[in-house]
Amino acid sequence: MARLRVENPSLSSSKNKHITSTASSRWAFDPSTLADPKVIALARFEQSDYAVHLHPEDKRGYRSVVRLINKDRMVPIINRDYSSTERIGLALTMALVTEAYSRIVPIAQNVVTGNNAHLFHPKTGIIQLGISQELIFLHGHVFGCGDPEGKYIEDVPLDGPVLGAIFDMDAPSSHESDHDKQVSWKSDEMNKVVRRLETEIENIHHAYKVHGLSVITRNVFVDIYIVRHGETDWNTQKRLQGRTDIPLNAQGKLQACQLKEKFAGIHFSKVFTSDLIRARSTAELILGSNTSTIIETSLLRERCWGIWEGRLATELKSYLEQTTNLHKFTQEEYLSFKWDGTAESYSDAYQRIQTFIRSIAISPSLSDDPILLSSHGESNVHAICFKDRIPMGDKSQIKNAGLRYNLYIPYGIQPERNNESQEAAGKITIIVENPAGLTQCSAVLTVERELSQT
């Protein structure tokens, strides 16, 4: 059996960490968010995310690009192998977009690009993935064919390719023949085409739900109140609780009742809680008799501390100081570090909470009423870091003080941190309160939910 070795020069060579692409693909590094005027829609299939946007440098055939994106930074996943699931998701998304085009132009066509392999060396058996000068990323193009001077979307000309012509994806300049030349967008033209394609996608995307494809075309807002559970005996003893199911003590029950008073008058459409009793009890005490909306999920559990659960936090700190050099770790090493096989790393916990937050964002039953999350200190930190785009290594401990964060955070945008009230997209509004006698941490996030309103 032949054995092939795969190399990824963009990962193995430090000089490629900041990749400089050719002019024709520089747009490939732009984040894809619905705040971007060229972005038409975002789609999700299983755990993969895709962006649909107009090609920023070429409007031939109202040309759009569909690409696999990193769910954290909303940028393309470049120069690696792609799974069958990722390819299936791309195919479904492209089928949706092509159908939308077919409702506008006489002929809608598509082509998938972004092959895994760039070069193959037969003697060494090495397959090389993308290089900085010619990136490999899983994507495809959708475009229309018809009268090149036709105006199928308001007054925006189709600008080719002409029917029956060869569509040259790599035409570098206007010096090419008329049907192959690149034609730049005007901002008003781009807006008109994006709006029309959004409308067509909204009209047909429900048919793709049965195949597991979720589609988002516009932003909707919902408030998420994040509550840390009330006090337990292990809290007062400074013991690591993690997954150990410790109940609330008398003080913890009092704290939850105080939060019930503070939340009076707020109607929660849904209440999610960790399946650990201290979080569940906190949610029940806040809601009183109205507990029918509570949904338990293990995704909101506290970070697992493994065999150290039940021991003092100072003991673990002392152990790590004696056995590891955490101060020498890179951020990536620190976030993925586990002191033994039974523990959960920061990255593991972050991905778990991220999965939950994203499940809310794509829920078709989500209303405009706020949502309550009853969770844990570490879990709450990871949830806030996810929406705040704060690197986990820079996070602050949520302490037993009354903090109320009012965050306006567009999903998929790298926002600037700001302590003043801002309405502009990408800004964060932070309001800090310290209500007397409230020893429980509560937070409210105004989350930009990217969902179709249809």
Tab-separated table of C-alpha atoms in Angstrom:
chain	number	residue	atom	x	y	z
A	1	MET	CA	0.000	0.000	0.000
A	2	ALA	CA	1.372	3.411	-0.962
A	3	ARG	CA	1.858	5.863	1.860
A	4	LEU	CA	1.485	9.556	1.178
A	5	ARG	CA	2.646	12.354	3.419
A	6	VAL	CA	0.769	15.646	3.394
A	7	GLU	CA	2.546	18.909	4.017
A	8	ASN	CA	0.963	22.257	4.763
A	9	PRO	CA	3.574	24.959	4.210
A	10	SER	CA	1.347	27.664	5.641
A	11	LEU	CA	1.443	25.882	8.990
A	12	SER	CA	4.943	24.432	9.019
A	13	SER	CA	6.728	27.601	7.949
A	14	SER	CA	6.718	30.604	10.236
A	15	LYS	CA	7.193	32.954	7.330
A	16	ASN	CA	3.716	32.039	6.131
A	17	LYS	CA	1.905	32.889	9.346
A	18	HIS	CA	1.013	36.245	7.844
A	19	ILE	CA	0.166	35.174	4.338
A	20	THR	CA	0.395	37.689	1.541
A	21	SER	CA	-1.911	36.650	-1.232
A	22	THR	CA	-2.138	37.737	-4.795
A	23	ALA	CA	-4.265	40.761	-5.557
A	24	SER	CA	-6.994	38.628	-7.093
A	25	SER	CA	-7.605	36.739	-3.834
A	26	ARG	CA	-6.903	39.293	-1.129
A	27	TRP	CA	-10.617	39.491	-0.371
A	28	ALA	CA	-10.431	35.862	0.711
A	29	PHE	CA	-9.150	36.928	4.133
A	30	ASP	CA	-12.026	39.297	4.893
A	31	PRO	CA	-14.356	38.168	7.717
A	32	SER	CA	-17.867	37.302	6.533
A	33	THR	CA	-20.555	38.957	8.639
A	34	LEU	CA	-24.006	40.248	7.854
A	35	ALA	CA	-22.726	43.731	8.647
A	36	ASP	CA	-20.670	43.493	5.452
A	37	PRO	CA	-22.652	44.963	2.513
A	38	LYS	CA	-21.449	42.266	0.114
A	39	VAL	CA	-22.533	39.345	2.325
A	40	ILE	CA	-25.835	37.815	1.259
A	41	ALA	CA	-26.298	35.002	3.779
A	42	LEU	CA	-24.630	32.668	6.237
A	43	ALA	CA	-25.386	28.965	6.283
A	44	ARG	CA	-24.665	26.084	8.610
A	45	PHE	CA	-24.573	22.337	7.998
A	46	GLU	CA	-23.887	20.180	11.041
A	47	GLN	CA	-20.758	21.807	12.535
A	48	SER	CA	-19.646	23.647	9.386
A	49	ASP	CA	-20.338	27.274	8.482
A	50	TYR	CA	-20.496	28.911	5.071
A	51	ALA	CA	-20.657	32.487	3.832
A	52	VAL	CA	-22.429	33.594	0.665
A	53	HIS	CA	-21.263	36.913	-0.728
A	54	LEU	CA	-20.840	38.760	-3.974
A	55	HIS	CA	-17.377	38.527	-5.460
A	56	PRO	CA	-16.019	41.962	-4.502
A	57	GLU	CA	-13.888	42.349	-7.616
A	58	ASP	CA	-16.088	40.836	-10.305
A	59	LYS	CA	-19.796	41.199	-10.982
A	60	ARG	CA	-19.912	39.130	-14.180
A	61	GLY	CA	-23.149	37.214	-14.063
A	62	TYR	CA	-23.908	38.767	-10.653
A	63	ARG	CA	-21.112	36.476	-9.510
A	64	SER	CA	-21.283	35.149	-5.939
A	65	VAL	CA	-18.842	33.137	-3.860
A	66	VAL	CA	-19.788	30.447	-1.338
A	67	ARG	CA	-16.982	29.527	1.054
A	68	LEU	CA	-16.340	27.436	4.133
A	69	ILE	CA	-15.501	29.716	7.055
A	70	ASN	CA	-14.001	29.444	10.509
A	71	LYS	CA	-16.878	29.730	12.970
A	72	ASP	CA	-14.855	31.825	15.432
A	73	ARG	CA	-13.290	34.395	13.128
A	74	MET	CA	-15.648	34.061	10.149
A	75	VAL	CA	-12.742	33.849	7.699
A	76	PRO	CA	-11.967	31.045	5.210
A	77	ILE	CA	-10.352	27.849	6.408
A	78	ILE	CA	-7.321	27.695	4.165
A	79	ASN	CA	-4.682	25.190	3.122
A	80	ARG	CA	-5.877	21.997	4.742
A	81	ASP	CA	-7.774	18.848	3.921
A	82	TYR	CA	-11.568	19.096	3.980
A	83	SER	CA	-13.963	16.483	5.291
A	84	SER	CA	-16.843	14.916	3.407
A	85	THR	CA	-19.259	16.692	5.745
A	86	GLU	CA	-17.725	20.058	4.887
A	87	ARG	CA	-18.021	19.268	1.187
A	88	ILE	CA	-21.638	18.166	1.535
A	89	GLY	CA	-22.453	21.406	3.332
A	90	LEU	CA	-20.837	23.398	0.541
A	91	ALA	CA	-22.809	21.459	-2.074
A	92	LEU	CA	-26.102	22.106	-0.266
A	93	THR	CA	-25.365	25.797	0.157
A	94	MET	CA	-24.385	26.150	-3.489
A	95	ALA	CA	-27.532	24.313	-4.557
A	96	LEU	CA	-29.587	26.802	-2.549
A	97	VAL	CA	-27.813	29.824	-4.033
A	98	THR	CA	-27.985	28.411	-7.563
A	99	GLU	CA	-31.733	27.897	-7.182
A	100	ALA	CA	-32.052	31.497	-6.001
A	101	TYR	CA	-30.168	32.657	-9.109
A	102	SER	CA	-32.416	30.547	-11.343
A	103	ARG	CA	-35.377	32.615	-10.149
A	104	ILE	CA	-33.667	35.763	-11.447
A	105	VAL	CA	-31.677	34.962	-14.608
A	106	PRO	CA	-32.357	32.673	-17.604
A	107	ILE	CA	-29.568	30.256	-16.682
A	108	ALA	CA	-27.840	29.791	-13.314
A	109	GLN	CA	-24.532	27.937	-13.180
A	110	ASN	CA	-22.016	27.051	-10.506
A	111	VAL	CA	-18.524	25.675	-10.163
A	112	VAL	CA	-16.736	24.291	-7.087
A	113	THR	CA	-13.082	25.225	-6.643
A	114	GLY	CA	-10.499	24.985	-3.903
A	115	ASN	CA	-9.013	21.532	-4.400
A	116	ASN	CA	-7.160	20.050	-1.453
A	117	ALA	CA	-3.903	19.283	-3.227
A	118	HIS	CA	-1.656	21.872	-4.806
A	119	LEU	CA	1.378	19.794	-5.750
A	120	PHE	CA	2.304	16.111	-5.706
A	121	HIS	CA	5.910	14.905	-5.739
A	122	PRO	CA	5.918	11.340	-7.178
A	123	LYS	CA	9.344	10.371	-5.822
A	124	THR	CA	8.774	11.425	-2.225
A	125	GLY	CA	5.037	10.799	-2.183
A	126	ILE	CA	4.455	14.209	-0.619
A	127	ILE	CA	1.224	16.060	-1.293
A	128	GLN	CA	1.589	19.774	-0.677
A	129	LEU	CA	-1.462	21.808	0.177
A	130	GLY	CA	-1.936	25.477	-0.628
A	131	ILE	CA	0.886	27.988	-0.648
A	132	SER	CA	0.790	31.688	0.150
A	133	GLN	CA	0.840	32.683	-3.499
A	134	GLU	CA	-1.987	30.326	-4.448
A	135	LEU	CA	-4.315	29.607	-1.561
A	136	ILE	CA	-6.452	26.528	-1.246
A	137	PHE	CA	-9.810	27.072	0.435
A	138	LEU	CA	-13.062	25.194	-0.004
A	139	HIS	CA	-15.399	27.397	-2.003
A	140	GLY	CA	-17.446	27.693	-5.149
A	141	HIS	CA	-18.829	30.302	-7.534
A	142	VAL	CA	-22.398	30.870	-8.684
A	143	PHE	CA	-23.242	33.138	-11.597
A	144	GLY	CA	-25.961	33.838	-14.107
A	145	CYS	CA	-26.044	33.583	-17.867
A	146	GLY	CA	-28.225	35.641	-20.144
A	147	ASP	CA	-28.196	38.816	-22.158
A	148	PRO	CA	-24.936	40.492	-21.054
A	149	GLU	CA	-26.652	43.846	-21.303
A	150	GLY	CA	-29.804	42.619	-19.656
A	151	LYS	CA	-30.964	44.079	-16.360
A	152	TYR	CA	-32.494	41.244	-14.392
A	153	ILE	CA	-32.106	42.946	-11.019
A	154	GLU	CA	-33.506	46.468	-11.200
A	155	ASP	CA	-31.140	48.624	-13.277
A	156	VAL	CA	-28.004	46.513	-12.675
A	157	PRO	CA	-26.653	45.053	-15.957
A	158	LEU	CA	-25.716	41.382	-15.935
A	159	ASP	CA	-22.327	42.148	-17.542
A	160	GLY	CA	-21.863	38.646	-18.928
A	161	PRO	CA	-20.770	35.981	-19.295
A	162	VAL	CA	-22.673	35.705	-22.538
A	163	LEU	CA	-24.724	32.602	-23.102
A	164	GLY	CA	-22.594	29.737	-24.369
A	165	ALA	CA	-19.282	31.448	-23.674
A	166	ILE	CA	-16.509	29.846	-21.657
A	167	PHE	CA	-16.490	31.320	-18.187
A	168	ASP	CA	-12.871	32.069	-17.343
A	169	MET	CA	-12.587	32.214	-13.547
A	170	ASP	CA	-9.051	33.592	-13.735
A	171	ALA	CA	-9.485	36.467	-16.172
A	172	PRO	CA	-6.980	38.938	-14.705
A	173	SER	CA	-8.053	42.203	-16.267
A	174	SER	CA	-10.340	44.048	-18.627
A	175	HIS	CA	-7.865	43.314	-21.436
A	176	GLU	CA	-9.520	39.935	-21.830
A	177	SER	CA	-12.386	39.463	-24.268
A	178	ASP	CA	-15.650	41.161	-23.370
A	179	HIS	CA	-17.318	38.124	-21.871
A	180	ASP	CA	-14.265	37.261	-19.749
A	181	LYS	CA	-13.263	40.636	-18.401
A	182	GLN	CA	-13.706	41.470	-14.746
A	183	VAL	CA	-16.283	44.166	-14.036
A	184	SER	CA	-16.156	45.971	-10.712
A	185	TRP	CA	-19.192	46.601	-8.565
A	186	LYS	CA	-20.614	49.969	-7.689
A	187	SER	CA	-21.876	50.164	-4.124
A	188	ASP	CA	-25.490	50.840	-5.088
A	189	GLU	CA	-25.415	47.951	-7.571
A	190	MET	CA	-24.042	45.612	-4.936
A	191	ASN	CA	-26.775	46.600	-2.478
A	192	LYS	CA	-29.520	45.946	-5.023
A	193	VAL	CA	-28.181	42.529	-5.981
A	194	VAL	CA	-27.619	41.497	-2.349
A	195	ARG	CA	-31.174	42.513	-1.391
A	196	ARG	CA	-32.695	40.597	-4.303
A	197	LEU	CA	-30.687	37.461	-3.623
A	198	GLU	CA	-31.554	37.667	0.081
A	199	THR	CA	-35.233	37.771	-0.840
A	200	GLU	CA	-34.996	34.768	-3.141
A	201	ILE	CA	-33.012	32.767	-0.569
A	202	GLU	CA	-35.567	33.585	2.127
A	203	ASN	CA	-38.336	32.358	-0.173
A	204	ILE	CA	-36.801	28.928	-0.730
A	205	HIS	CA	-34.466	28.125	2.174
A	206	HIS	CA	-37.126	26.245	4.162
A	207	ALA	CA	-36.955	23.406	1.628
A	208	TYR	CA	-33.311	22.886	2.559
A	209	LYS	CA	-33.957	22.556	6.289
A	210	VAL	CA	-35.003	18.936	5.830
A	211	HIS	CA	-31.467	18.291	4.590
A	212	GLY	CA	-29.956	19.892	7.693
A	213	LEU	CA	-29.019	23.273	6.208
A	214	SER	CA	-29.747	26.366	8.323
A	215	VAL	CA	-29.697	29.728	6.558
A	216	ILE	CA	-29.405	33.221	8.006
A	217	THR	CA	-29.961	36.380	5.984
A	218	ARG	CA	-30.387	39.199	8.454
A	219	ASN	CA	-29.757	40.228	12.044
A	220	VAL	CA	-32.295	39.924	14.828
A	221	PHE	CA	-31.618	40.841	18.455
A	222	VAL	CA	-32.390	38.941	21.626
A	223	ASP	CA	-31.308	39.555	25.229
A	224	ILE	CA	-29.615	36.701	27.045
A	225	TYR	CA	-29.427	36.963	30.833
A	226	ILE	CA	-26.575	34.867	32.200
A	227	VAL	CA	-26.831	33.919	35.868
A	228	ARG	CA	-24.272	32.178	37.994
A	229	HIS	CA	-25.728	29.640	40.410
A	230	GLY	CA	-26.153	30.511	44.076
A	231	GLU	CA	-23.626	29.741	46.765
A	232	THR	CA	-22.770	26.196	47.866
A	233	ASP	CA	-20.790	24.924	50.843
A	234	TRP	CA	-17.910	24.114	48.520
A	235	ASN	CA	-17.923	27.726	47.321
A	236	THR	CA	-17.380	28.959	50.855
A	237	GLN	CA	-14.657	26.367	51.413
A	238	LYS	CA	-12.899	27.346	48.133
A	239	ARG	CA	-13.162	23.804	46.810
A	240	LEU	CA	-13.166	22.922	43.132
A	241	GLN	CA	-16.686	21.793	42.222
A	242	GLY	CA	-16.612	21.184	38.490
A	243	ARG	CA	-19.017	18.383	37.565
A	244	THR	CA	-19.556	17.306	41.186
A	245	ASP	CA	-23.254	17.788	41.950
A	246	ILE	CA	-23.228	19.997	45.057
A	247	PRO	CA	-26.555	21.587	46.141
A	248	LEU	CA	-27.168	25.193	47.128
A	249	ASN	CA	-26.762	26.116	50.761
A	250	ALA	CA	-29.130	28.451	52.614
A	251	GLN	CA	-27.253	31.538	51.446
A	252	GLY	CA	-27.346	30.313	47.851
A	253	LYS	CA	-31.116	29.893	47.980
A	254	LEU	CA	-31.454	33.410	49.385
A	255	GLN	CA	-29.321	34.779	46.554
A	256	ALA	CA	-31.542	33.103	43.957
A	257	CYS	CA	-34.643	34.575	45.586
A	258	GLN	CA	-33.041	38.020	45.448
A	259	LEU	CA	-32.488	37.558	41.736
A	260	LYS	CA	-36.136	36.572	41.351
A	261	GLU	CA	-37.091	39.996	42.706
A	262	LYS	CA	-34.654	41.726	40.377
A	263	PHE	CA	-36.041	39.882	37.345
A	264	ALA	CA	-39.668	40.624	38.247
A	265	GLY	CA	-41.562	41.774	35.190
A	266	ILE	CA	-39.211	40.088	32.715
A	267	HIS	CA	-40.803	37.366	30.616
A	268	PHE	CA	-38.262	34.773	29.546
A	269	SER	CA	-39.159	32.894	26.382
A	270	LYS	CA	-36.781	30.104	27.359
A	271	VAL	CA	-34.704	29.212	30.390
A	272	PHE	CA	-31.648	27.036	29.888
A	273	THR	CA	-29.804	25.557	32.825
A	274	SER	CA	-26.864	23.321	33.465
A	275	ASP	CA	-28.025	19.856	34.482
A	276	LEU	CA	-26.146	20.189	37.787
A	277	ILE	CA	-28.445	20.676	40.765
A	278	ARG	CA	-26.988	23.988	41.944
A	279	ALA	CA	-27.733	25.628	38.593
A	280	ARG	CA	-31.115	23.928	38.175
A	281	SER	CA	-32.211	24.948	41.689
A	282	THR	CA	-31.142	28.541	41.041
A	283	ALA	CA	-33.296	28.663	37.901
A	284	GLU	CA	-36.270	27.119	39.718
A	285	LEU	CA	-36.067	29.638	42.565
A	286	ILE	CA	-35.842	32.535	40.105
A	287	LEU	CA	-38.889	31.355	38.155
A	288	GLY	CA	-40.984	30.315	41.145
A	289	SER	CA	-43.962	28.233	40.044
A	290	ASN	CA	-43.332	28.864	36.351
A	291	THR	CA	-40.686	26.202	35.726
A	292	SER	CA	-42.186	24.666	32.595
A	293	THR	CA	-39.839	26.644	30.342
A	294	ILE	CA	-36.655	25.212	31.910
A	295	ILE	CA	-34.467	23.218	29.531
A	296	GLU	CA	-31.519	21.286	30.977
A	297	THR	CA	-28.336	20.870	28.989
A	298	SER	CA	-24.972	19.363	29.823
A	299	LEU	CA	-23.352	21.957	27.535
A	300	LEU	CA	-23.733	24.538	30.320
A	301	ARG	CA	-21.937	22.451	32.933
A	302	GLU	CA	-18.999	23.825	34.842
A	303	ARG	CA	-15.541	23.068	33.562
A	304	CYS	CA	-14.462	19.586	34.628
A	305	TRP	CA	-11.554	19.627	37.092
A	306	GLY	CA	-11.124	15.854	36.996
A	307	ILE	CA	-9.643	14.104	40.026
A	308	TRP	CA	-9.070	17.477	41.694
A	309	GLU	CA	-12.757	18.107	42.253
A	310	GLY	CA	-13.495	18.389	45.951
A	311	ARG	CA	-9.989	19.574	46.772
A	312	LEU	CA	-8.984	23.121	47.572
A	313	ALA	CA	-8.192	25.414	44.659
A	314	THR	CA	-4.957	26.355	46.415
A	315	GLU	CA	-3.865	22.707	46.351
A	316	LEU	CA	-4.191	22.529	42.578
A	317	LYS	CA	-2.380	25.830	42.210
A	318	SER	CA	0.488	24.567	44.356
A	319	TYR	CA	0.636	21.297	42.420
A	320	LEU	CA	0.813	23.060	39.070
A	321	GLU	CA	3.508	25.443	40.285
A	322	GLN	CA	5.632	22.458	41.285
A	323	THR	CA	5.033	20.293	38.214
A	324	THR	CA	4.615	22.668	35.259
A	325	ASN	CA	6.004	25.905	33.890
A	326	LEU	CA	2.727	27.566	33.011
A	327	HIS	CA	4.417	30.956	32.732
A	328	LYS	CA	6.412	29.614	29.774
A	329	PHE	CA	3.375	28.314	27.910
A	330	THR	CA	2.188	29.973	24.748
A	331	GLN	CA	-1.439	31.022	24.800
A	332	GLU	CA	-2.360	28.034	22.659
A	333	GLU	CA	-0.525	25.660	25.002
A	334	TYR	CA	-2.140	27.235	28.049
A	335	LEU	CA	-5.663	27.030	26.651
A	336	SER	CA	-5.270	23.378	25.621
A	337	PHE	CA	-3.457	22.315	28.814
A	338	LYS	CA	-4.832	19.451	30.948
A	339	TRP	CA	-3.080	18.407	34.160
A	340	ASP	CA	-4.382	14.860	33.649
A	341	GLY	CA	-6.648	12.912	31.350
A	342	THR	CA	-9.724	13.432	33.517
A	343	ALA	CA	-9.751	17.233	33.313
A	344	GLU	CA	-11.209	19.589	30.726
A	345	SER	CA	-9.035	22.244	29.108
A	346	TYR	CA	-10.059	25.858	28.646
A	347	SER	CA	-10.394	25.204	24.918
A	348	ASP	CA	-12.638	22.189	25.516
A	349	ALA	CA	-14.936	24.212	27.752
A	350	TYR	CA	-14.928	27.113	25.314
A	351	GLN	CA	-15.932	24.896	22.403
A	352	ARG	CA	-18.714	23.342	24.476
A	353	ILE	CA	-20.188	26.719	25.423
A	354	GLN	CA	-19.700	27.973	21.884
A	355	THR	CA	-21.738	25.037	20.590
A	356	PHE	CA	-24.557	25.969	22.940
A	357	ILE	CA	-24.553	29.689	22.096
A	358	ARG	CA	-24.589	28.894	18.397
A	359	SER	CA	-27.497	26.485	18.858
A	360	ILE	CA	-29.497	29.406	20.239
A	361	ALA	CA	-28.543	31.608	17.307
A	362	ILE	CA	-29.835	29.143	14.710
A	363	SER	CA	-32.976	28.115	16.608
A	364	PRO	CA	-36.019	28.781	14.381
A	365	SER	CA	-38.305	28.998	17.429
A	366	LEU	CA	-36.399	31.855	19.057
A	367	SER	CA	-38.662	34.818	19.814
A	368	ASP	CA	-37.776	38.406	20.640
A	369	ASP	CA	-38.323	37.783	24.359
A	370	PRO	CA	-35.171	37.395	26.481
A	371	ILE	CA	-33.550	34.110	27.431
A	372	LEU	CA	-32.188	33.130	30.843
A	373	LEU	CA	-29.101	30.946	31.271
A	374	SER	CA	-28.422	29.480	34.706
A	375	SER	CA	-24.873	28.244	34.681
A	376	HIS	CA	-21.502	28.389	36.450
A	377	GLY	CA	-18.646	30.808	36.932
A	378	GLU	CA	-16.247	29.265	34.424
A	379	SER	CA	-19.038	28.544	31.939
A	380	ASN	CA	-20.277	32.123	32.142
A	381	VAL	CA	-16.782	33.416	31.479
A	382	HIS	CA	-16.512	31.272	28.363
A	383	ALA	CA	-19.930	32.444	27.139
A	384	ILE	CA	-18.967	36.087	27.550
A	385	CYS	CA	-15.578	35.523	25.947
A	386	PHE	CA	-17.311	33.905	22.984
A	387	LYS	CA	-19.603	36.863	22.356
A	388	ASP	CA	-17.043	39.472	23.389
A	389	ARG	CA	-14.275	37.993	21.221
A	390	ILE	CA	-12.023	38.362	24.273
A	391	PRO	CA	-9.069	35.952	24.035
A	392	MET	CA	-9.588	33.355	26.741
A	393	GLY	CA	-6.127	33.989	28.103
A	394	ASP	CA	-7.201	37.575	28.839
A	395	LYS	CA	-10.441	36.719	30.586
A	396	SER	CA	-11.270	37.887	34.094
A	397	GLN	CA	-12.731	35.733	36.837
A	398	ILE	CA	-16.433	36.338	37.417
A	399	LYS	CA	-16.493	36.980	41.154
A	400	ASN	CA	-19.285	36.818	43.682
A	401	ALA	CA	-20.273	40.434	43.136
A	402	GLY	CA	-23.309	41.884	41.405
A	403	LEU	CA	-22.163	42.541	37.861
A	404	ARG	CA	-24.545	43.333	35.065
A	405	TYR	CA	-23.034	43.531	31.602
A	406	ASN	CA	-25.154	45.041	28.865
A	407	LEU	CA	-23.275	44.036	25.738
A	408	TYR	CA	-24.236	44.882	22.189
A	409	ILE	CA	-22.124	42.423	20.256
A	410	PRO	CA	-22.645	41.708	16.560
A	411	TYR	CA	-22.019	38.039	15.875
A	412	GLY	CA	-18.896	37.411	13.850
A	413	ILE	CA	-17.436	40.916	14.285
A	414	GLN	CA	-14.225	41.705	16.109
A	415	PRO	CA	-15.599	44.524	18.302
A	416	GLU	CA	-13.644	47.251	19.997
A	417	ARG	CA	-13.904	47.227	23.767
A	418	ASN	CA	-15.430	50.421	25.020
A	419	ASN	CA	-16.686	51.585	28.421
A	420	GLU	CA	-19.086	54.141	27.022
A	421	SER	CA	-22.502	53.572	25.526
A	422	GLN	CA	-22.236	53.021	21.786
A	423	GLU	CA	-24.884	52.209	19.234
A	424	ALA	CA	-22.569	51.510	16.307
A	425	ALA	CA	-22.158	47.925	15.206
A	426	GLY	CA	-19.066	46.332	16.601
A	427	LYS	CA	-19.065	48.350	19.822
A	428	ILE	CA	-19.655	46.981	23.305
A	429	THR	CA	-21.683	48.771	25.923
A	430	ILE	CA	-20.708	47.846	29.475
A	431	ILE	CA	-22.817	48.940	32.431
A	432	VAL	CA	-21.514	47.876	35.833
A	433	GLU	CA	-23.857	47.742	38.801
A	434	ASN	CA	-23.371	46.520	42.364
A	435	PRO	CA	-26.796	46.120	43.952
A	436	ALA	CA	-26.627	46.058	47.729
A	437	GLY	CA	-26.842	42.623	49.253
A	438	LEU	CA	-26.663	40.846	45.897
A	439	THR	CA	-23.830	38.341	46.065
A	440	GLN	CA	-24.742	36.544	42.891
A	441	CYS	CA	-23.354	37.312	39.456
A	442	SER	CA	-25.849	38.087	36.734
A	443	ALA	CA	-25.153	39.270	33.219
A	444	VAL	CA	-27.310	40.294	30.314
A	445	LEU	CA	-25.967	40.044	26.799
A	446	THR	CA	-27.688	41.763	23.926
A	447	VAL	CA	-26.782	39.269	21.259
A	448	GLU	CA	-27.097	39.869	17.553
A	449	ARG	CA	-28.882	36.779	16.388
A	450	GLU	CA	-28.255	36.210	12.716
A	451	LEU	CA	-31.490	34.567	11.647
A	452	SER	CA	-33.934	35.028	8.844
A	453	GLN	CA	-37.082	36.798	9.974
A	454	THR	CA	-39.178	34.727	7.623
